[in-house]
Amino acid sequence: MRNSFALLAGLFALIVPQFTLTAAAQPHSVDAEGHQWWQHAVFYELYPRSFADSNNDGIGDLNGIASKLDYLKQLRVDAIWISPCYPSPQVDFGYDVSDYENIDPMYGTLKDFDHLAAEAKQHNIRIIMDYVINHTSDQHTWFLDSRSSRTAAHRDWYIWRDGKGPDQPPNNWLSTFGHSAWKFDPKTGQYYYHFFYVEQPDLNWRNPEVEKAMFDVTRWWYKRGVSGFRLDAVDTLFEDPNLTDNPVRPGTNQFGDPEMDNKYNTKLPELHGVLRDLRKVADESNAVLIGETWTNDIAELNRYYGEHNDELQLPMDFMFTTVNKLSPSDFRAQIAAVESASGWPTYVISNHDIIRSYNRYGDGQHNDAIAKLMAGLYLTLRGTPIMYYGEELGMENNDPKRKEDVKDPIGQLGWPKQKGRDGERTPMQWNGSPNAGFSTTKPWLPVPESYKTHNVASESKDPSSVLYFYIHLLALRHSNRALLDGKYIALNENDPNVLSYLRQYRGESVLVVLNMSTSEQKASFDLKSNGVSGTEATTLLATAGGQAKQASLSAITVEPFGVYIGQVSGR
Ligand code: GLC
């Protein structure tokens, strides 16, 4: 592993002279333009089970993460979002929390967390915790007490109701993980509500005691040095107290349940009050709140910023992840929509719940080029990008081939239509040794064969690798004012093959040209109406080898799936 870091360090020595890294590029709390630290930061989601295994038990851990901070720093990551590492029975691999103020022994101890936090600070990397606020594990002491009797102190911390009749749940609501969202508990003769697995009972956010306990958890972590939270499943915090049945649509879903609109159990307006209050607590610590916000349109996304920009600073734009084809017009429309939003854009192309972008966009022949193209897109837009571990290597999904190998319960329930999310959660590929250098023991999930070529050690040595491109691009992004702060201006909007835009900041303009087609394309630009007098671009970064230092704006040639980024003089 040491070797790969040494190689990366060598690589950086090569890159740095090419790009002048200015002090202004470092994430300050507030810069001269009034930007907050999280507006200039590159975030990186890592799945702790799969990132680095320091004790070789096949499961990643906090000391493993700490040992990779040099790598993350060199990549130019500013903040890591760690998927849940709290004590948990692991039914939903950590999203079923049984104690919010501790670390699961499989990941280490609170002392290890403090060590990680101290090391991260040294590296100028912030830590974002994943906060599962809609539900707890059924093994949380709150729920154990809640289910113990109808008069228990925590009874009303969860949602308990009588059935409609014998063997009849209170209403027709479905769990998003399959079948009824209600579970009968014979001990007290009532049903409890769970939007996710049966083992993940929903908290009752109408109870002020729940709110207080959950807010205190955030204070507790802020004191431990975390810089914010990624708020899990915020859509589902509240339900209609009258338990009105949801409208049913024709057909059945992947679990064989009726199709349904979750009208009465998701996106209720009350949730915004909670977000506003969580934000007030966050503001006391200059912290950021990132939201898992599944929205259908910009009006919905805007609601998560808050009417007065007083809710989530970074509601993730998942509409961007639904384009799923290399379509300049679809991306143009999507970017324009997010540009019109009332808050700062937050771009994501992969995470632990969706098939990796490498597979979603790859055509099977040009996957590495397409991986660079996607990076060239979302890392040059105006907004905060959230990377997913391994994306910088071109890591691919490794879906289970047989039902008996599936770990994620939704994959077992929905097989073969739903294979679960194991495929996008496989171990980080560090080198070409067995198990991709993640662990000397068989890891909890197998690595794909492609680890032999797609790993940190070998890609660090290969100037044509996906990693090499990410490193150059992230260095550029941190040092270039127009890429950090410049406004977005769409160009050549009728071009069906090439997506182009300017990022413009005062006197600086950066041109981004992304060829989304299988053939070479020549794009030409007349930027006078954008206040750009120059007719040439100085190449900053391009995927084609041997690209000229200067390119004429009247003919920028980009190879299939190629990326061209150049600086032009102008406003
Ligand atoms: C979120 C998480 C997902 C989890 C679910 C329930 O959607 O991203 O992984 O299964 O919430 O907590």
PDB file of N, CA, C and O in Angstrom, residues 2 70 94 109 125 133 158 185 236 249 299 302 316 334 349 355 369 399 408 470 474 477 494 532 551 555:
ATOM      1  N   ARG A   2       1.928   1.205   0.886  1.00  0.00           N
ATOM      2  CA  ARG A   2       2.846   2.341   0.935  1.00  0.00           C
ATOM      3  C   ARG A   2       3.257   2.769  -0.469  1.00  0.00           C
ATOM      4  O   ARG A   2       3.291   3.921  -0.806  1.00  0.00           O
ATOM      5  N   ASP A  70      -4.140   9.837   3.642  1.00  0.00           N
ATOM      6  CA  ASP A  70      -3.158  10.425   2.713  1.00  0.00           C
ATOM      7  C   ASP A  70      -3.678  10.313   1.279  1.00  0.00           C
ATOM      8  O   ASP A  70      -3.574  11.254   0.487  1.00  0.00           O
ATOM      9  N   GLY A  94     -26.208  -1.137   8.884  1.00  0.00           N
ATOM     10  CA  GLY A  94     -25.886   0.073   9.634  1.00  0.00           C
ATOM     11  C   GLY A  94     -27.004   1.100   9.632  1.00  0.00           C
ATOM     12  O   GLY A  94     -27.029   1.986  10.480  1.00  0.00           O
ATOM     13  N   THR A 109     -13.883   1.662  18.045  1.00  0.00           N
ATOM     14  CA  THR A 109     -14.386   2.218  19.308  1.00  0.00           C
ATOM     15  C   THR A 109     -14.504   3.735  19.146  1.00  0.00           C
ATOM     16  O   THR A 109     -14.026   4.300  18.153  1.00  0.00           O
ATOM     17  N   ILE A 125      -9.330  17.397   6.375  1.00  0.00           N
ATOM     18  CA  ILE A 125     -10.496  16.690   5.819  1.00  0.00           C
ATOM     19  C   ILE A 125     -11.577  16.674   6.897  1.00  0.00           C
ATOM     20  O   ILE A 125     -11.316  16.299   8.037  1.00  0.00           O
ATOM     21  N   ILE A 133     -32.534   9.348  10.759  1.00  0.00           N
ATOM     22  CA  ILE A 133     -33.450  10.018  11.691  1.00  0.00           C
ATOM     23  C   ILE A 133     -34.893   9.534  11.590  1.00  0.00           C
ATOM     24  O   ILE A 133     -35.696   9.826  12.452  1.00  0.00           O
ATOM     25  N   TYR A 158     -42.621   5.724  19.079  1.00  0.00           N
ATOM     26  CA  TYR A 158     -42.805   5.027  17.790  1.00  0.00           C
ATOM     27  C   TYR A 158     -44.281   5.111  17.424  1.00  0.00           C
ATOM     28  O   TYR A 158     -45.091   5.666  18.164  1.00  0.00           O
ATOM     29  N   ASP A 185     -47.409  -6.798  16.766  1.00  0.00           N
ATOM     30  CA  ASP A 185     -46.572  -7.230  17.881  1.00  0.00           C
ATOM     31  C   ASP A 185     -47.482  -7.859  18.943  1.00  0.00           C
ATOM     32  O   ASP A 185     -48.210  -7.142  19.642  1.00  0.00           O
ATOM     33  N   THR A 236     -39.450  10.738   4.744  1.00  0.00           N
ATOM     34  CA  THR A 236     -40.384   9.818   5.390  1.00  0.00           C
ATOM     35  C   THR A 236     -40.609  10.100   6.878  1.00  0.00           C
ATOM     36  O   THR A 236     -41.180   9.266   7.581  1.00  0.00           O
ATOM     37  N   ARG A 249     -52.345   2.311  -7.705  1.00  0.00           N
ATOM     38  CA  ARG A 249     -52.292   2.401  -9.173  1.00  0.00           C
ATOM     39  C   ARG A 249     -52.364   0.998  -9.766  1.00  0.00           C
ATOM     40  O   ARG A 249     -52.128   0.025  -9.048  1.00  0.00           O
ATOM     41  N   ALA A 299     -39.393  22.329  -8.023  1.00  0.00           N
ATOM     42  CA  ALA A 299     -40.233  22.898  -6.960  1.00  0.00           C
ATOM     43  C   ALA A 299     -40.068  22.066  -5.694  1.00  0.00           C
ATOM     44  O   ALA A 299     -39.922  22.600  -4.584  1.00  0.00           O
ATOM     45  N   ASN A 302     -36.570  22.656  -4.220  1.00  0.00           N
ATOM     46  CA  ASN A 302     -36.508  23.969  -3.556  1.00  0.00           C
ATOM     47  C   ASN A 302     -37.036  23.916  -2.126  1.00  0.00           C
ATOM     48  O   ASN A 302     -36.526  24.595  -1.243  1.00  0.00           O
ATOM     49  N   MET A 316     -29.412  16.664  -1.926  1.00  0.00           N
ATOM     50  CA  MET A 316     -28.789  16.021  -3.095  1.00  0.00           C
ATOM     51  C   MET A 316     -29.738  16.004  -4.283  1.00  0.00           C
ATOM     52  O   MET A 316     -30.919  15.688  -4.138  1.00  0.00           O
ATOM     53  N   GLN A 334     -31.487  19.193 -17.338  1.00  0.00           N
ATOM     54  CA  GLN A 334     -31.360  18.926 -15.911  1.00  0.00           C
ATOM     55  C   GLN A 334     -30.485  19.974 -15.218  1.00  0.00           C
ATOM     56  O   GLN A 334     -30.801  20.453 -14.138  1.00  0.00           O
ATOM     57  N   ILE A 349     -23.460  11.327  -8.721  1.00  0.00           N
ATOM     58  CA  ILE A 349     -23.759  10.402  -9.823  1.00  0.00           C
ATOM     59  C   ILE A 349     -23.843   8.941  -9.354  1.00  0.00           C
ATOM     60  O   ILE A 349     -24.313   8.086 -10.083  1.00  0.00           O
ATOM     61  N   ILE A 355     -26.989   1.595  -8.793  1.00  0.00           N
ATOM     62  CA  ILE A 355     -25.945   0.951  -9.601  1.00  0.00           C
ATOM     63  C   ILE A 355     -24.880   1.986  -9.932  1.00  0.00           C
ATOM     64  O   ILE A 355     -25.197   3.139 -10.252  1.00  0.00           O
ATOM     65  N   ALA A 369     -13.402   5.677 -20.748  1.00  0.00           N
ATOM     66  CA  ALA A 369     -13.557   7.015 -21.339  1.00  0.00           C
ATOM     67  C   ALA A 369     -14.840   7.660 -20.813  1.00  0.00           C
ATOM     68  O   ALA A 369     -14.868   8.860 -20.480  1.00  0.00           O
ATOM     69  N   ASP A 399     -22.662  -7.416  -9.131  1.00  0.00           N
ATOM     70  CA  ASP A 399     -23.927  -7.944  -8.612  1.00  0.00           C
ATOM     71  C   ASP A 399     -23.829  -9.435  -8.337  1.00  0.00           C
ATOM     72  O   ASP A 399     -23.138 -10.150  -9.067  1.00  0.00           O
ATOM     73  N   ASP A 408     -27.955  -8.263   0.846  1.00  0.00           N
ATOM     74  CA  ASP A 408     -28.946  -7.220   1.107  1.00  0.00           C
ATOM     75  C   ASP A 408     -30.347  -7.846   1.100  1.00  0.00           C
ATOM     76  O   ASP A 408     -30.756  -8.425   0.092  1.00  0.00           O
ATOM     77  N   TYR A 470      -9.061  11.854 -12.715  1.00  0.00           N
ATOM     78  CA  TYR A 470      -9.721  12.448 -11.540  1.00  0.00           C
ATOM     79  C   TYR A 470      -8.750  13.339 -10.773  1.00  0.00           C
ATOM     80  O   TYR A 470      -9.099  14.422 -10.310  1.00  0.00           O
ATOM     81  N   LEU A 474      -9.530  17.123 -10.211  1.00  0.00           N
ATOM     82  CA  LEU A 474      -9.814  17.655  -8.871  1.00  0.00           C
ATOM     83  C   LEU A 474      -8.794  18.723  -8.471  1.00  0.00           C
ATOM     84  O   LEU A 474      -9.143  19.696  -7.807  1.00  0.00           O
ATOM     85  N   ARG A 477      -9.958  21.769 -10.357  1.00  0.00           N
ATOM     86  CA  ARG A 477     -11.177  22.307  -9.758  1.00  0.00           C
ATOM     87  C   ARG A 477     -10.868  23.136  -8.512  1.00  0.00           C
ATOM     88  O   ARG A 477     -11.487  24.160  -8.256  1.00  0.00           O
ATOM     89  N   ASN A 494     -28.089  23.477 -29.256  1.00  0.00           N
ATOM     90  CA  ASN A 494     -28.747  22.546 -30.177  1.00  0.00           C
ATOM     91  C   ASN A 494     -27.851  21.387 -30.608  1.00  0.00           C
ATOM     92  O   ASN A 494     -28.261  20.541 -31.390  1.00  0.00           O
ATOM     93  N   VAL A 532     -16.653  37.403 -24.181  1.00  0.00           N
ATOM     94  CA  VAL A 532     -15.328  36.790 -24.308  1.00  0.00           C
ATOM     95  C   VAL A 532     -14.731  37.240 -25.631  1.00  0.00           C
ATOM     96  O   VAL A 532     -15.259  36.920 -26.706  1.00  0.00           O
ATOM     97  N   ALA A 551      -6.024  26.037 -28.428  1.00  0.00           N
ATOM     98  CA  ALA A 551      -6.979  25.496 -29.399  1.00  0.00           C
ATOM     99  C   ALA A 551      -7.820  26.649 -29.914  1.00  0.00           C
ATOM    100  O   ALA A 551      -8.178  27.555 -29.152  1.00  0.00           O
ATOM    101  N   ALA A 555     -12.713  25.643 -33.879  1.00  0.00           N
ATOM    102  CA  ALA A 555     -12.689  24.205 -34.157  1.00  0.00           C
ATOM    103  C   ALA A 555     -12.000  23.458 -33.020  1.00  0.00           C
ATOM    104  O   ALA A 555     -10.796  23.259 -33.035  1.00  0.00           O
TER     105      ALA A 555
END
